Amino acid sequence: MPGSSSAFPLLPPEIITNILRFLSPHSLAKLACTCRLLRSHCDNDLLWAELVQENVPAKLESPYPATTWRDLYLAHYPYWFLTRHKIWFADRAVGGHAMSGSIVIALYDPRRGCIEGYRLVAEHGNHTFESWSWNSEVIIHTFNPRVKLWLDDPVVKLDLGRPKMNDFRKERMMQTGPSGLGSAVSLCQAIPEALQHRSMALWPPLILPARHRVRSESSSMFRDIGHKPRKFEEASDQTFRLRRWADFGRAGTHFGGAFGENVMTFSTLPEESYESTKDKPWQGIWVGDYSGHGCEFLVVLQKDVDPSVRPISPTTWTMGSPGVSDASSDDDDDDDDNDDDDDDDNEDDEFDTDFAQSQGIGEGSSSPAQANDHRFSSVPSADRADSTDDPSCKGRLEAIKLTGDPNVPRGEYTWIAEDIGPEGLVRVADEKMFEGSRVVRSVGHCAAHGFRNSMAANLRLWELFADALIDRYVASQLIMVSHDTLAQYWQDLGHISYYKRVNLDDYLHV
């Protein structure tokens, strides 16, 4: 109504300040445009100090080297989400290899007022070979990984005093690496969940938990306007892209231009998916020993058992992810195809039965050779309750690679334990090396060099070239040594690989 005015500006200043604390930075900026009085309240540096602190794990004493907290916040806007979410994993390595991937830890350096991202790397460390009394044919080598940040080469570096971000579609140039190497960071526009499909090249892949997903392939190297947010509401705070190229114009040569360009797409994980809790102590970020491939990082997810999901067996060939619902499979009206499928199912059933018997599950007894072998024994059902007093030993464990290798790349399952509760229990170890540890059934993901997803199984190529063309899952057992140590016994390979928990808080300070 004409002549009416809001009573909000008439409130005591301390009440106005407390109300403004609930506003986002974007809302504060809009409110500051209404009048001078509210602008003075919105410029209160205590408000901006809290906004900065929300995005930085360590306690900050001052906005140095910026003059005010507001100046510091605006200097890195809208990229404060990098330090807020801490861990970022990419669809390719920093060098450009698409199968390896990278993990980056984002930090804020209060000495220089900059946001930096460093690769998290690991090396085997000293190890010795040990024999396993439970199976003398298996040789185990210990795993003592050394995990650290690669501080010599920052992947992300946002300096204080860089131009303020007014256009969300623009890339922000960075000075990283040696002279002649250009890099820039940019925001992403998330794909609505309703438009996401298994056939799309998405990052992160659908098997990983994520609040936002974006495209991971583009013929235009993500220069099209459709890949970039046009306004604040469209900008994803869960993903970003990093463009790197060789800039000969900056290297002091007689010719200029950008060559060898590659784009990395980064995503983060919801904290609730990898932070261990009382009910889900096994989930977290882990580093595993992959022998000749070196150390690789993975996330272990602890999920509730879903009865509608078909358990995966060593003979299950998948269309993107194992353990899919039976209801999701397509029906085939062709009688001949159905007959072929029945034959294949019968063969798979026979294969699964053999596997089940070797694991001590299913109907009937195991083979005569296995019946007298303690290595194939299983906990009797009557004794299972006594061996599962720990309420945290329930659900399904999925280990998904965050960094990978040419055999099984990043973003793929490395092993799955369908049920770590009573139904999946094989035995409780009594040998000295793993004494008292639960041993549960699992399957391990294997593939030949040059990974190809098992979609090729539709062409029946696996019947002729299974080991060379596509991936498969092999019989394994997961040895749950402690909440910080796991061991995977790859039965077909006669090998045990260790996994150690990574505490991210140890790497949030340079």
Coordinates of C-alpha atoms in Angstrom, one line a residue:
M1 CA 0.0 0.0 0.0
P2 CA 1.2 3.6 -0.7
G3 CA 3.0 5.0 2.3
S4 CA 3.4 1.7 4.0
S5 CA 6.8 0.7 5.3
S6 CA 8.4 -2.4 6.8
A7 CA 9.0 -2.6 10.5
F8 CA 12.0 -4.8 10.0
P9 CA 14.6 -1.9 9.8
L10 CA 13.2 -0.5 13.0
L11 CA 14.2 -3.6 15.0
P12 CA 17.2 -3.3 17.4
P13 CA 20.5 -3.9 15.4
E14 CA 21.4 -7.0 17.4
I15 CA 18.1 -8.6 16.5
I16 CA 18.6 -7.7 12.8
T17 CA 22.0 -9.3 12.9
N18 CA 20.7 -12.5 14.4
I19 CA 18.1 -12.7 11.7
L20 CA 20.6 -12.1 8.9
R21 CA 22.7 -15.0 10.2
F22 CA 20.1 -17.4 8.7
L23 CA 20.5 -15.9 5.2
S24 CA 22.7 -17.3 2.5
P25 CA 25.5 -15.1 1.0
H26 CA 23.4 -14.7 -2.2
S27 CA 20.4 -13.5 -0.2
L28 CA 22.5 -11.1 1.8
A29 CA 23.8 -9.5 -1.4
K30 CA 20.2 -9.1 -2.6
L31 CA 19.0 -7.6 0.7
A32 CA 21.9 -5.1 0.7
C33 CA 20.5 -3.6 -2.6
T34 CA 17.3 -2.6 -0.9
C35 CA 18.4 0.4 1.1
R36 CA 21.4 2.0 2.8
L37 CA 20.3 0.9 6.3
L38 CA 20.1 -2.7 5.4
R39 CA 23.3 -2.5 3.4
S40 CA 25.1 -1.4 6.6
H41 CA 23.6 -4.4 8.4
C42 CA 24.5 -6.8 5.6
D43 CA 28.1 -5.5 5.6
N44 CA 28.5 -6.5 9.2
D45 CA 31.8 -8.4 9.1
L46 CA 30.7 -10.8 11.8
L47 CA 28.2 -12.2 9.4
W48 CA 30.8 -12.8 6.7
A49 CA 33.3 -14.3 9.2
E50 CA 30.7 -17.0 9.9
L51 CA 30.1 -17.6 6.2
V52 CA 33.9 -18.1 5.6
Q53 CA 34.3 -20.3 8.7
E54 CA 31.4 -22.6 7.5
N55 CA 33.5 -23.5 4.5
V56 CA 36.9 -24.0 6.3
P57 CA 37.4 -26.9 8.7
A58 CA 40.2 -25.2 10.7
K59 CA 39.4 -22.3 13.0
L60 CA 40.5 -18.9 11.4
E61 CA 41.6 -16.1 13.6
S62 CA 41.6 -13.3 11.1
P63 CA 40.8 -12.6 7.4
Y64 CA 44.5 -12.0 6.7
P65 CA 45.7 -11.3 4.1
A66 CA 42.4 -9.8 3.1
T67 CA 41.3 -6.6 4.9
T68 CA 37.8 -7.8 5.9
W69 CA 36.0 -11.1 6.1
R70 CA 33.6 -9.9 3.4
D71 CA 36.5 -9.1 1.1
L72 CA 37.9 -12.6 1.7
Y73 CA 34.6 -14.3 1.0
L74 CA 34.0 -12.4 -2.2
A75 CA 37.5 -13.1 -3.4
H76 CA 36.8 -16.8 -3.7
Y77 CA 33.1 -16.7 -4.4
P78 CA 31.5 -19.0 -5.7
Y79 CA 34.3 -21.6 -5.1
W80 CA 34.1 -21.9 -1.3
F81 CA 32.3 -25.3 -1.8
L82 CA 35.7 -26.7 -2.7
T83 CA 37.0 -26.5 0.8
R84 CA 33.6 -27.2 2.3
H85 CA 33.3 -30.7 0.8
K86 CA 37.1 -31.4 1.1
I87 CA 37.4 -34.6 -1.0
W88 CA 37.1 -34.5 -4.8
F89 CA 37.5 -37.4 -7.3
A90 CA 38.0 -37.0 -11.0
D91 CA 37.0 -39.0 -14.1
R92 CA 40.6 -39.0 -15.4
A93 CA 44.1 -38.6 -14.1
V94 CA 45.8 -35.3 -14.0
G95 CA 48.0 -36.5 -16.9
G96 CA 44.9 -37.2 -18.9
H97 CA 44.5 -41.0 -18.6
A98 CA 40.7 -41.7 -18.5
M99 CA 40.9 -45.0 -16.5
S100 CA 43.1 -43.9 -13.6
G101 CA 41.2 -41.0 -12.1
S102 CA 42.5 -38.8 -9.3
I103 CA 41.6 -37.8 -5.8
V104 CA 42.1 -34.2 -4.7
I105 CA 41.9 -32.7 -1.2
A106 CA 40.9 -29.0 -1.2
L107 CA 42.5 -26.8 1.5
Y108 CA 42.4 -23.2 2.5
D109 CA 45.8 -21.7 3.3
P110 CA 45.4 -18.8 5.8
R111 CA 49.0 -17.6 5.3
R112 CA 48.3 -16.7 1.7
G113 CA 44.6 -16.5 1.6
C114 CA 44.3 -19.0 -1.3
I115 CA 42.3 -22.2 -2.0
E116 CA 44.4 -25.1 -3.2
G117 CA 43.7 -28.6 -4.2
Y118 CA 46.4 -31.3 -3.9
R119 CA 46.4 -34.9 -5.2
L120 CA 46.1 -37.6 -2.5
V121 CA 48.7 -40.3 -3.3
A122 CA 49.9 -43.5 -1.7
E123 CA 52.8 -45.8 -2.0
H124 CA 53.2 -49.4 -0.7
G125 CA 55.7 -48.8 1.9
N126 CA 57.8 -51.6 3.4
H127 CA 56.3 -55.1 3.2
T128 CA 57.2 -58.6 4.1
F129 CA 55.9 -62.0 2.8
E130 CA 54.0 -64.2 5.2
S131 CA 52.4 -67.7 4.9
W132 CA 48.8 -68.4 5.8
S133 CA 48.3 -71.3 8.0
W134 CA 44.7 -71.7 6.9
N135 CA 45.8 -72.2 3.3
S136 CA 49.5 -72.8 2.8
E137 CA 49.2 -72.2 -1.0
V138 CA 48.4 -68.6 -0.5
I139 CA 51.3 -66.2 0.1
I140 CA 50.5 -62.9 1.8
H141 CA 52.5 -59.7 1.7
T142 CA 51.8 -57.1 4.3
F143 CA 50.5 -53.7 3.4
N144 CA 51.8 -50.5 5.1
P145 CA 50.8 -47.7 2.8
R146 CA 52.2 -44.2 3.1
V147 CA 49.4 -41.8 2.2
K148 CA 50.3 -38.1 1.6
L149 CA 49.4 -35.0 -0.3
W150 CA 51.5 -34.3 -3.4
L151 CA 52.4 -30.7 -2.5
D152 CA 54.8 -30.1 -5.4
D153 CA 52.1 -29.8 -8.0
P154 CA 48.8 -28.2 -6.9
V155 CA 45.9 -29.2 -9.2
V156 CA 43.7 -26.2 -8.1
K157 CA 45.0 -22.8 -7.0
L158 CA 42.7 -19.9 -6.5
D159 CA 44.8 -16.9 -5.4
L160 CA 43.5 -14.0 -3.4
G161 CA 42.9 -10.9 -5.5
R162 CA 41.8 -12.7 -8.6
P163 CA 38.9 -11.0 -10.5
K164 CA 35.5 -11.4 -8.9
M165 CA 33.1 -13.8 -10.5
N166 CA 30.2 -12.1 -12.1
D167 CA 29.5 -14.5 -14.9
F168 CA 29.0 -18.1 -13.8
R169 CA 29.7 -19.4 -17.4
K170 CA 33.3 -18.0 -17.4
E171 CA 36.3 -20.1 -16.5
R172 CA 38.6 -18.8 -13.8
M173 CA 42.3 -18.9 -14.8
M174 CA 44.8 -20.4 -12.5
Q175 CA 48.6 -20.4 -12.2
T176 CA 49.5 -24.0 -11.5
G177 CA 52.4 -26.1 -12.7
P178 CA 55.4 -25.0 -14.7
S179 CA 55.5 -22.2 -17.2
G180 CA 53.8 -23.1 -20.4
L181 CA 51.0 -25.1 -18.7
G182 CA 47.6 -23.4 -18.6
S183 CA 44.7 -24.4 -16.4
A184 CA 41.3 -23.0 -15.6
V185 CA 38.5 -24.1 -13.3
S186 CA 34.8 -23.7 -14.1
L187 CA 31.3 -24.4 -12.7
C188 CA 29.0 -27.2 -13.8
Q189 CA 25.3 -27.4 -14.4
A190 CA 23.8 -30.5 -12.9
I191 CA 21.6 -32.8 -14.9
P192 CA 18.1 -33.2 -13.3
E193 CA 17.6 -36.7 -11.8
A194 CA 14.6 -37.3 -14.0
L195 CA 16.7 -36.9 -17.1
Q196 CA 19.6 -39.2 -16.0
H197 CA 19.8 -42.5 -17.7
R198 CA 22.1 -45.5 -17.5
S199 CA 23.2 -45.1 -21.1
M200 CA 24.5 -41.5 -20.4
A201 CA 28.1 -40.8 -19.7
L202 CA 27.7 -39.3 -16.3
W203 CA 30.1 -38.3 -13.5
P204 CA 29.9 -39.6 -11.0
P205 CA 28.5 -42.9 -12.3
L206 CA 25.2 -44.1 -11.0
I207 CA 26.7 -46.7 -8.6
L208 CA 28.2 -43.9 -6.5
P209 CA 26.1 -41.8 -4.2
A210 CA 25.8 -38.2 -5.3
R211 CA 23.5 -35.2 -5.0
H212 CA 24.4 -33.9 -8.5
R213 CA 25.6 -35.6 -11.7
V214 CA 27.0 -34.0 -14.8
R215 CA 28.1 -35.2 -18.2
S216 CA 31.6 -36.6 -18.5
E217 CA 31.9 -36.6 -22.3
S218 CA 31.5 -33.7 -24.7
S219 CA 32.5 -33.4 -28.4
S220 CA 33.0 -29.6 -27.8
M221 CA 35.2 -30.2 -24.7
F222 CA 32.4 -28.7 -22.6
R223 CA 32.4 -25.3 -24.3
D224 CA 28.7 -25.5 -25.2
I225 CA 26.5 -23.3 -23.2
G226 CA 24.4 -26.2 -22.1
H227 CA 27.2 -27.5 -19.9
K228 CA 27.5 -24.2 -18.0
P229 CA 25.2 -22.5 -15.5
R230 CA 23.7 -19.2 -16.6
K231 CA 22.7 -18.1 -13.0
F232 CA 23.5 -18.8 -9.4
E233 CA 20.6 -21.3 -9.0
E234 CA 21.9 -23.5 -11.8
A235 CA 25.4 -23.8 -10.5
S236 CA 26.3 -27.1 -8.9
D237 CA 28.2 -27.0 -5.6
Q238 CA 28.9 -30.8 -5.9
T239 CA 30.9 -30.8 -9.1
F240 CA 33.4 -28.7 -11.1
R241 CA 35.6 -29.0 -14.2
L242 CA 39.3 -28.4 -14.6
R243 CA 40.7 -27.6 -18.1
R244 CA 44.5 -28.0 -18.7
W245 CA 46.5 -27.3 -21.8
A246 CA 50.0 -26.6 -23.1
D247 CA 50.2 -22.9 -23.7
F248 CA 53.2 -22.3 -25.9
G249 CA 52.4 -18.6 -26.0
R250 CA 53.4 -18.3 -22.4
A251 CA 56.5 -20.5 -22.8
G252 CA 58.5 -17.8 -24.6
T253 CA 58.4 -19.5 -28.0
H254 CA 57.9 -17.9 -31.4
F255 CA 54.5 -19.3 -31.8
G256 CA 51.4 -19.4 -29.6
G257 CA 48.3 -21.5 -29.1
A258 CA 46.9 -24.1 -26.8
F259 CA 47.7 -27.8 -27.5
G260 CA 47.1 -31.1 -25.7
E261 CA 43.9 -29.9 -24.0
N262 CA 42.1 -32.1 -21.6
V263 CA 39.1 -31.6 -19.3
M264 CA 38.7 -33.3 -15.9
T265 CA 35.3 -33.5 -14.3
F266 CA 35.4 -33.6 -10.5
S267 CA 32.7 -34.6 -8.0
T268 CA 32.4 -35.1 -4.3
L269 CA 30.7 -37.6 -2.1
P270 CA 27.9 -36.9 0.5
E271 CA 29.6 -37.0 3.9
E272 CA 27.0 -39.4 5.2
S273 CA 28.1 -42.0 2.6
Y274 CA 31.7 -42.3 3.7
E275 CA 31.8 -41.1 7.4
S276 CA 31.8 -44.1 9.7
T277 CA 29.0 -44.2 12.4
K278 CA 28.1 -46.5 15.2
D279 CA 25.7 -48.4 13.0
K280 CA 27.8 -48.3 9.9
P281 CA 31.5 -48.4 11.0
W282 CA 32.8 -50.1 7.9
Q283 CA 32.0 -47.3 5.4
G284 CA 34.7 -44.8 4.6
I285 CA 37.6 -43.9 2.3
W286 CA 40.1 -46.8 2.0
V287 CA 43.4 -47.4 0.2
G288 CA 44.0 -50.9 -1.2
D289 CA 46.9 -52.9 -2.4
Y290 CA 46.6 -53.8 -6.1
S291 CA 50.0 -55.4 -6.5
G292 CA 51.6 -54.3 -9.8
H293 CA 49.0 -51.5 -10.2
G294 CA 50.1 -49.9 -7.0
C295 CA 47.8 -48.4 -4.4
E296 CA 44.3 -47.4 -5.3
F297 CA 41.7 -45.4 -3.4
L298 CA 38.1 -46.6 -2.9
V299 CA 35.0 -45.8 -1.0
V300 CA 33.3 -48.6 1.0
L301 CA 29.5 -48.2 1.3
Q302 CA 27.6 -50.0 4.0
K303 CA 24.0 -50.5 2.8
D304 CA 20.9 -52.2 4.1
V305 CA 20.1 -55.5 2.4
D306 CA 17.4 -55.0 -0.2
P307 CA 15.3 -58.1 -0.8
S308 CA 14.3 -56.9 -4.3
V309 CA 17.9 -56.8 -5.4
R310 CA 19.2 -60.0 -7.0
P311 CA 22.4 -61.1 -5.3
I312 CA 25.4 -61.2 -7.6
S313 CA 27.2 -64.5 -8.1
P314 CA 30.6 -65.2 -9.7
T315 CA 28.7 -66.1 -12.9
T316 CA 26.5 -63.0 -13.0
W317 CA 27.3 -60.8 -16.1
T318 CA 25.9 -57.3 -15.6
M319 CA 24.6 -54.4 -17.7
G320 CA 26.4 -51.6 -15.8
S321 CA 26.1 -52.5 -12.1
P322 CA 25.8 -55.8 -10.3
G323 CA 22.9 -56.7 -8.1
V324 CA 20.2 -55.1 -10.2
S325 CA 16.5 -55.7 -9.5
D326 CA 14.9 -58.7 -11.3
A327 CA 12.0 -56.4 -12.2
S328 CA 14.3 -54.2 -14.2
S329 CA 15.3 -56.8 -16.8
D330 CA 13.7 -56.6 -20.2
D331 CA 11.2 -59.2 -21.4
D332 CA 11.9 -60.9 -24.8
D333 CA 8.9 -62.1 -26.8
D334 CA 11.0 -64.2 -29.2
D335 CA 10.5 -67.9 -28.4
D336 CA 13.9 -68.9 -29.8
D337 CA 15.6 -66.3 -27.7
N338 CA 13.8 -67.5 -24.7
D339 CA 14.9 -71.0 -25.3
D340 CA 18.5 -69.9 -25.6
D341 CA 18.2 -67.9 -22.4
D342 CA 16.8 -70.9 -20.6
D343 CA 19.8 -73.0 -21.7
D344 CA 22.1 -70.2 -20.5
D345 CA 20.2 -69.9 -17.2
N346 CA 20.5 -73.7 -16.7
E347 CA 24.3 -73.5 -17.3
D348 CA 24.5 -70.5 -14.9
D349 CA 22.4 -72.3 -12.3
E350 CA 24.8 -75.3 -12.4
F351 CA 27.7 -72.9 -12.1
D352 CA 26.1 -71.1 -9.2
T353 CA 25.3 -74.4 -7.5
D354 CA 28.9 -75.5 -7.7
F355 CA 30.0 -72.2 -6.3
A356 CA 27.4 -72.3 -3.5
Q357 CA 28.6 -75.7 -2.4
S358 CA 32.2 -74.6 -2.4
Q359 CA 31.2 -71.8 -0.1
G360 CA 29.3 -74.0 2.2
I361 CA 25.9 -72.7 1.3
G362 CA 22.9 -74.0 -0.7
E363 CA 21.3 -77.4 -0.6
G364 CA 23.3 -80.6 -0.2
S365 CA 26.9 -81.1 0.9
S366 CA 30.0 -79.9 -0.9
S367 CA 32.0 -82.1 -3.2
P368 CA 33.9 -85.0 -1.6
A369 CA 37.2 -83.3 -2.1
Q370 CA 35.9 -80.2 -0.3
A371 CA 34.0 -82.0 2.4
N372 CA 37.2 -82.9 4.3
D373 CA 38.9 -79.6 3.7
H374 CA 38.5 -77.0 6.5
R375 CA 39.1 -74.2 4.0
F376 CA 35.6 -74.7 2.6
S377 CA 33.8 -75.0 6.0
S378 CA 30.9 -72.7 6.9
V379 CA 29.5 -71.7 10.3
P380 CA 26.5 -73.9 11.1
S381 CA 23.2 -72.0 11.2
A382 CA 22.7 -72.9 14.9
D383 CA 26.0 -71.2 15.8
R384 CA 25.5 -68.1 13.7
A385 CA 23.7 -66.2 16.3
D386 CA 26.6 -66.7 18.8
S387 CA 29.1 -65.3 16.3
T388 CA 27.2 -62.2 15.3
D389 CA 26.9 -60.3 18.5
D390 CA 28.2 -57.1 16.9
P391 CA 25.1 -55.1 15.7
S392 CA 27.2 -53.2 13.2
C393 CA 27.8 -56.5 11.3
K394 CA 24.8 -56.2 9.1
G395 CA 23.9 -55.1 5.6
R396 CA 25.9 -55.1 2.4
L397 CA 29.4 -53.7 1.7
E398 CA 30.2 -52.3 -1.7
A399 CA 33.7 -51.2 -2.5
I400 CA 33.9 -48.8 -5.5
K401 CA 37.1 -47.5 -6.9
L402 CA 37.8 -43.8 -6.8
T403 CA 41.1 -44.3 -8.6
G404 CA 41.6 -47.2 -11.0
D405 CA 43.8 -49.1 -13.4
P406 CA 43.6 -50.4 -17.0
N407 CA 41.9 -53.6 -15.8
V408 CA 39.1 -52.2 -13.5
P409 CA 39.0 -48.4 -13.8
R410 CA 37.7 -45.7 -11.5
G411 CA 34.0 -45.6 -10.8
E412 CA 33.6 -49.4 -10.9
Y413 CA 33.0 -52.0 -8.2
T414 CA 36.1 -53.8 -7.0
W415 CA 34.4 -56.2 -4.6
I416 CA 31.0 -56.7 -3.1
A417 CA 30.0 -58.5 0.1
E418 CA 26.2 -59.2 -0.3
D419 CA 25.5 -59.7 3.4
I420 CA 28.0 -59.3 6.2
G421 CA 25.4 -60.5 8.7
P422 CA 24.6 -64.1 9.7
E423 CA 23.5 -65.1 6.2
G424 CA 26.8 -64.2 4.6
L425 CA 29.1 -65.5 7.4
V426 CA 31.5 -68.3 6.3
R427 CA 33.5 -68.7 9.5
V428 CA 35.2 -66.9 12.3
A429 CA 38.9 -67.1 11.8
D430 CA 40.9 -69.0 14.4
E431 CA 44.3 -68.8 12.7
K432 CA 46.8 -66.4 14.4
M433 CA 47.0 -64.0 11.5
F434 CA 43.2 -63.2 11.5
E435 CA 42.2 -64.6 14.8
G436 CA 38.6 -63.6 15.7
S437 CA 37.9 -61.9 12.4
R438 CA 34.6 -62.5 10.6
V439 CA 35.0 -64.0 7.2
V440 CA 32.0 -63.4 4.9
R441 CA 31.2 -64.3 1.3
S442 CA 32.0 -61.8 -1.4
V443 CA 32.7 -61.5 -5.1
G444 CA 35.7 -59.7 -6.7
H445 CA 35.7 -57.7 -9.9
C446 CA 38.2 -58.8 -12.5
A447 CA 38.9 -57.8 -16.1
A448 CA 41.6 -58.1 -18.6
H449 CA 43.8 -55.2 -19.8
G450 CA 41.7 -52.5 -21.5
F451 CA 38.5 -52.8 -19.5
R452 CA 35.2 -53.3 -21.4
N453 CA 31.9 -53.3 -19.6
S454 CA 29.9 -56.5 -19.7
M455 CA 27.3 -55.1 -22.1
A456 CA 29.3 -57.1 -24.7
A457 CA 27.7 -60.2 -23.1
N458 CA 24.6 -59.6 -25.1
L459 CA 26.5 -60.6 -28.2
R460 CA 27.6 -63.8 -26.5
L461 CA 31.2 -62.8 -27.1
W462 CA 32.0 -63.9 -23.5
E463 CA 31.5 -67.5 -24.6
L464 CA 34.6 -67.2 -26.8
F465 CA 36.6 -64.4 -25.4
A466 CA 35.4 -63.9 -21.9
D467 CA 38.8 -63.3 -20.3
A468 CA 40.0 -60.9 -23.0
L469 CA 36.9 -58.8 -23.7
I470 CA 34.7 -58.2 -20.7
D471 CA 34.7 -58.1 -16.9
R472 CA 33.6 -60.8 -14.5
Y473 CA 33.1 -61.5 -10.8
V474 CA 35.0 -64.2 -9.1
A475 CA 34.5 -66.1 -5.8
S476 CA 36.1 -64.3 -2.9
Q477 CA 35.9 -64.0 0.9
L478 CA 36.1 -60.7 2.8
I479 CA 38.1 -60.9 6.1
M480 CA 36.9 -58.2 8.4
V481 CA 40.0 -57.7 10.5
S482 CA 39.0 -54.4 12.2
H483 CA 37.1 -51.2 11.4
D484 CA 40.4 -49.9 10.0
T485 CA 41.6 -53.0 8.1
L486 CA 40.0 -55.3 5.7
A487 CA 41.4 -58.2 3.6
Q488 CA 40.0 -59.7 0.4
Y489 CA 40.8 -63.3 -0.3
W490 CA 40.5 -63.8 -4.1
Q491 CA 40.0 -67.5 -4.1
D492 CA 40.4 -68.2 -7.8
L493 CA 43.6 -66.1 -7.9
G494 CA 45.1 -67.5 -4.7
H495 CA 45.8 -64.0 -3.4
I496 CA 44.9 -61.8 -0.5
S497 CA 44.9 -58.0 -0.8
Y498 CA 44.7 -55.6 2.2
Y499 CA 42.7 -52.4 2.6
K500 CA 43.5 -49.7 5.1
R501 CA 41.2 -46.9 6.2
V502 CA 42.1 -43.3 5.2
N503 CA 41.3 -40.6 7.8
L504 CA 40.7 -37.4 5.7
D505 CA 41.1 -35.1 8.7
D506 CA 44.8 -36.0 8.7
Y507 CA 45.3 -34.3 5.3
L508 CA 43.3 -31.1 5.8
H509 CA 46.3 -29.1 7.0
V510 CA 49.5 -28.4 5.0

